[in-house]
Each structure stands twice: as C-alpha cells, then as structure tokens.
C-alpha cells in the first residue's frame, strides 16, 4: 500500500511542486522509516528495505518524467488552452495530467468557449494534451521498470540465469561453447534494442487515446514477464527452453503489436529485426501445428485432467492393483505359478474385487470432476483394504517384498475351474463383438448430439452398456479399468448435457481400450492356451512350451484379423474334444467317471452360450467384418466433425451436413459429398506464407490450418469411402456357387481387407500427426502460468484501487463512485482499473477450469522428446507408407519367382514394426499416467494405424500361403484348389451336376489330387 500510495501522491504533482513533493518524501522516509532499528533477518527490516528501494525507483522515475521533452510539449498545449484565463499563475498548481481534477478541467474548457475559442480547435488541443499525458504515463512505467532491472543486473556476481549468461557473453567472461542454448546470446541485445525502440515510439507526437493506452499497458506487461523469466535462476545441468519459448511467443503476439499503436512506422528497426529473427530461430515453435492440435484435441474429446495430485496417486494405485490381477495380454514375463495364482483368484474372488475397484474408479472420477475432497479419505481406506488382502494372497508385490519359497505354488484350484476357464475364450469372443457394436453406437451418438442435438437412441445405447457390463462382470475376468470407463457413462442417466460431457471425456479412452482388447484378448492373442488350460500339478513334469494345435493362430493373423476368421466352430470342438491340444488323429473323447458332472455342467454352459448368441451371430451387422467397416466410417466422421473448428464460419452448415452424411451412410458415399468436402478442405490447408512487408502484419493472429500432407491423407480417406461398400450385400452360400465364383469371392474379400486396412492406416497416421503433443510447454502448465499472472495483476489492481479509494476519502470524505455515471467524472485510470478487474476476474474463473495437476518437475519435455523421436522413426509418414506400399504391392495373381521371399521379409518387418509400436504405446501409458488427458487421443491414432496395418499384413499372409495350396492347372482335374475340396466335402454325400453320382464324389475325394491338397494344407500347420 505504501509503494502504491507514493506513486499516487506523485501522479498528482504539478509542474511547480513536483520537486517539493520529492524532497518531502525523502525527508519523511529518512525520519519515519528507518530500518536500522530492526534486525536484518526480521520481516520489518525486509519490508523497510523494499520500501526504500521502491521509493528510490519512484523518485528517480518522476525526475525523468518531469524532465522529459514531452513535459515541455504538455506545458505549451496547456498555455494555449489557458491563454484566455485571467489568472494563469495558478494553473501550474494543478496536476500535470489535469484529468486528476476533472472539475477544473471542465471549468477551463467552459471558460475557453466563453472567451470565443473555436470549439474544434479546442477539442484538438485538448486531445493532444491528453495524448501527451498518456504518453508520460508510459514514460513513468517504463523508466521505473528499467531502473529496477538495472539494479538487479548490477548485483549479479555469478551467472545463474539466462539473462546473466547473455551479459557474461557480451562482457567476455563466458564463452559461447559453455551455453546450453544459442538463444541466450541474443537476450541482452533484444532488451536493449527493444527498450530503445520503445522510448523512441513513446516520444513521438501521435495521438494516443485512453483505449490504446490500456492496450499498450497490457502488451508491455508481457515484455516485463519475459524479462522476469529470463532473469529467473536456472539449473545449468537441466535447462528447459519451454518457458522462454512460451513467453517469447507472447512478446511477439502481444507486446510488439501493442507498441505499434505508438508509432505510424510499419517497419521495425534493422537491429531489432535482426535480433528478433535470431531469437525466433532458437525459441520459435510451430504455432500453426499447436493451434490445430489444441482445436482438434478439444473437439475430438479427451479424458478429464486430474485436478489434484492426490486423486492422480489413488488412480495410479487402482491401476497397479488392476494390473496385478490381469491374466490376458503380454504376460510372458510372469512365472507360470504367478499366472496360475491370478487365474485361480479370478475364478474364486475376481468378480467381487472387480466390482470394488470399478466403484472406486468411478468415485474418483466423480471427485475429480466436482473438485471435492470429502470422499478421498474413504476411497483411500477402501483401497488400502483391497491392497492388504492382495498382498496377503501374494498377488500384489510391494517395493519391500521378499520372495518366499512357499509362494512358488498357488492355492489348490476349485474342482470345476478347468471347464470354467476353457469357456472364457468363447465368452470373450461374444464380448468383443458386442463391444465393437457398442463403441460404434457411442461414436454415432456423440456425432448426432453435437451436430443435430438428436437424442433418439440414448436410452437404447445406455441399456446396451448396462447389458454389456453385466455380461462381462458375470462371466469374464474383465479389468476394472475397462468396466469403469463404461460405468462413468451411466452416472447421470439420459441427461443430454451430462451425457455429452461424459462422451467427450470417455469416448477416446474407450476406443483406445477396445483396440487394445483386439490385440490382448484370449481370442486374438493365445487362443489355444486358454481352450486347453489345465491346473498345474506340482508333482507332474513341466509341460513343454509351444505345443502345436490345429487351432494355433499364425503371428500375422493375431490381433484384429483373428476376429475375421471363423474361430467359433473349431473353438467349440476344441473344448469338447479332450485331445484338442495333441497332434495326431482325432479320437473320440473319453471322460473319466469323476469328471462327468463337471463336463455336463460345461456342456450346459456351452449350450446356453450358443443359444443365447445365435441370433447375434446370424445377424450380418454383428459380424466383425461388417462392424469394423462401420466403425471405420464413424471414426472418419468423428474426425471430420472435429475439423469443424477449423472450417470457416460461413461454411459450417455445409460441413455439418457432410459429417452427417458420412455418419449415416448405409452405402457407398456419393461423389458429390466427397467433392463438397474436398472443396472445403482447400480453405483449411496451409498456404506458403508470402514475405510480409510490415512488422505489424508479421505478428497478426494465425488461423489454424492443417499441413498439405495431412490434407492428402484425409482426401485419401474420403476417397476410400466413395469406393467402399458400407454394408456388405448378402452373399450366396458355397453350395450355390461354382468354383470360379468362390475364387472371385475370396480374392474380393482379400482386396477389401487390404483396402480397409490401408484406410485405417491413413486415418490413424492423420490423427497421430494432428494430435501429437506440441510445445513449447504443456497446455495445462500454460494455463497455470496465465492464471498466476492474472491473479498477480488482480492483486496489484485491487491494491491501487484501494489506495485511490482511501485517498478519495481523505480528500473529499467520500469513497470513489464506481458506477457508470460516477466513472464519467473520474480520471480514465479509475475506469481502466474497474473494467480491467472485471475482465481479469472472468478470465480467472475460466482459467481455473483449465488447470490440471502435474508432477514436479514437469515430464512434458520428456514427452515431447519421445513423441518427436517416434515421429522421426517408426511413426514417420515415410516409414509407415513405405511398409504399407510394400505390403499392398503384391495383391492379385500368382507370385513370380523370388517374390515369396520378399513377402516373407515384409511380413517379418511388419511384425517387428508392430512390436515396436505396441512397446511405445505401453511405455507412454506407463511412464506418463498423469498426462492421459493429453496423450490418449494421440495414442488412439496409433492404435488405429496398427489395427489397419495388421489387416493389410493378414491379407498378404493369406495370399502368400494361398498360392502354395493350389495344384498346377489341368482341365482334367476337378479338385485343384482348397475351395474345390471344401465344396466337395461340404456336398458329400449329395450329388450335383458336377458330381452326378456318389461314386463320382467318392472318386474325387479318394483321388491323388485330394490327397495332395490335404498334404498342402497340413504343411501350413
């Protein structure tokens, strides 16, 4: 208050008494505010020292103000306006900025009008006089800031900040090689050149009104904040340019344009332009990509950020507990006894623990959304109990855990556990197909809610979620991390706004989780292991790894392609056949007497499962082949809907209609829709920026636009929709098709698989390019920095307003009238304080909703480094497209000599690429759990890309091995292809025109060609 009071006291100084005021203040502080009576470590001593330095800066500043050339111009303009007044000697007793006495200003103007002074001339003179007063206010603020900075820099002994290093470089006490960044060299020249240029701009005589003054003051505050960041001590061993780059961007976008209001020149000085170019080369970043990423990140939806680190810690603990119960996925690092211990626990107690963990995760999600901390202690207590129970059962390993010999053997398995576990793959297969439909419905629902506000299928979708959760919890060892995502969508029922908010937060994690299940489920990763699962017998010999089975899935067909295969029939027979895991001739199952009841229960469960899902399997829409196609179309529609944020406002309606057409498409997308979309895309593609002449244009606001490479990928996706059937027509049965029709159908399906996989790759590559985290700092950290500056400025403005209100009460006996009518009779500075405070408080409320809890120190620099390395290696467009082009290059017809080995190398390369991609996905989710809100949309794009690449690789694998099955063409041989053999077996013993008698069928099946085909098939096992 004292510092602000001194400044207010000097602002009303006049030309005649300013020196007297300064002398009085100096004497007052010498006699009344002596710091010698306090100890140097006391709070009072530090306060007096701060007041003393503040007074010294203020006094020196006002000496410069009243000695500035603009003060002489102000006096001359005042003399012209006061020339017709009788007593001109009293005029010098009023403030140099006469608006601090609005009554006297009005009196002077009225007197001038009565004396016959031209009104237009009077208004012009008055405007010039007030403009000079505004410029002198800028002189006061800037000179004070410069003097404070000079004192700080003079006290530097050892370089500890970026600005200190810049000074040391120019003094010759440091070498350039010792700097961690070349940007430090140019910091001191920038501040020198900028301050010199600012002084020149302030000294000019152009008109500066009150509105422009407010903009200049706000703009110059970012220059001061940049100086504070540059002068902040840094650790030489770990220097991050993120904050420097962030503040440099604010200087370029806010400070430099504001200075342009002080001058009519459209060019920066050459010296300043040069040093700014050097800093831009070191601290500048791709702002266009950052704007696109933020716009799409918000429009695509993302998980809500953690509001407190405590909630983040509890969620991480829940994840650790859930992971210690996982039985699917990549569990090769687990010992067999540890895996069996988990399996036994899942069968006996898994459902209850799953429900408890799911409830805790949903509760934490609610607390995170509300910002409340009331129920955190209850959640922590419940989690402690679960952890203690799992530690006692040797399932959860703590950091101080010591392995015991007794832990090597799991508890005895229940009697019916074997038949229960062997049913898991069949049940999970149905769960995966149902989840594919559910994810598709959720995407479609969100698109319709955003574009048209339709709520037609909300209740139906929510009922599907309830049924899906009930099924998974009752029959499968489902992860609580999985079920909690769907449970969150059910929190507020059919409320449109709440459901839309939940969809925006949970849809991206749901999609990522679904893609992950397509790779790690029992059906798509290790089907034989679970169909043949048996409890471990400690007394028996260890079983050999890698035993063969007629249902083993090749590596190139694992993952999503496994769901396109007909796994149901062989899997059911594998469960029924006791020797399913043994190689050799099929034998009738023999059931021991003690296992009859168990096998009978298994048959009952199997029968119930088959009858319950018979209608779904018959429905073409429930098949993964059709569901995956619709899912792809809706993912493209979702990305198009997110791009609405970049489309010009006048084209929004047309773009929304295009999004709706894509989302609701039931057949090939029309050429007209694709052409309309491509025309609008031209408006959001980055152009080659022409060289700007004026420096003011260079700092103009940039419109978010996507790069041309991303536009090409999006065009490719749209083009594929035009060539792709959304709904597959019903195909005739094999019995009604001839050999040529069967072969054509097979080739068409492989071609469609390659085409769809390519579209998935293009879409995923496009999404990961547009949604990759961009610098210079974490968006949440950026909002926190802004919030800190807003609160700091609010505190300063409230202090000044308080001091001015106290001054008004002292001088007039009344507080300031801050109403709209009252502000008209006050100095514009009072109105600026009021309006600025209102704006800042609104901004504070908005920023508080954007701030997220982040670890300290920040991990964002490490995230950027990992993402940039990924995008320059296995995730680069050149690498991905080269692999995709290589796989798609061998599509139709028989392979020539030497192409088999090339294809095998490509398939091996694809498998290694997939392994690297999944390792990156797992590592990003494991190492940066607090940044899930930032990374999930980006990782979802990677999941879509690897999904499509495996579809393409599977078609290539099938084509490669399909060619080795067929026999050399001969017109006399009836069985030349596997399709011929299958059709012949399928028709047996029915006769047809091709096989007019049972004898013809028998001869064909007993022929050497049939035996050769059977041998070729056996070679693939």
Short mmCIF file of C-alpha atoms in Angstrom, two decimals, residues 297 305 779-784 786-787 843-854 933:
data_model
loop_
_atom_site.label_atom_id
_atom_site.label_comp_id
_atom_site.label_asym_id
_atom_site.label_seq_id
_atom_site.Cartn_x
_atom_site.Cartn_y
_atom_site.Cartn_z
CA UNK A 297 -7.81 -32.05 -29.05
CA UNK A 305 -7.29 -33.94 -16.38
CA UNK A 779 -1.11 -26.77 -22.29
CA UNK A 780 -2.19 -27.26 -18.67
CA UNK A 781 1.04 -25.69 -17.45
CA UNK A 782 0.48 -22.80 -19.83
CA UNK A 783 -2.95 -22.20 -18.32
CA UNK A 784 -1.44 -22.35 -14.83
CA UNK A 786 -1.61 -17.49 -17.21
CA UNK A 787 -3.68 -17.97 -14.06
CA UNK A 843 -10.67 -14.79 -17.03
CA UNK A 844 -9.62 -16.19 -13.65
CA UNK A 845 -12.81 -18.26 -13.38
CA UNK A 846 -12.30 -19.64 -16.87
CA UNK A 847 -8.63 -20.47 -16.32
CA UNK A 848 -9.37 -22.25 -13.04
CA UNK A 849 -11.35 -24.84 -15.00
CA UNK A 850 -8.39 -25.50 -17.33
CA UNK A 851 -5.68 -26.02 -14.75
CA UNK A 852 -4.58 -29.62 -14.18
CA UNK A 853 -2.41 -31.30 -11.58
CA UNK A 854 1.01 -32.15 -12.98
CA UNK A 933 -5.73 -36.26 -20.97
#
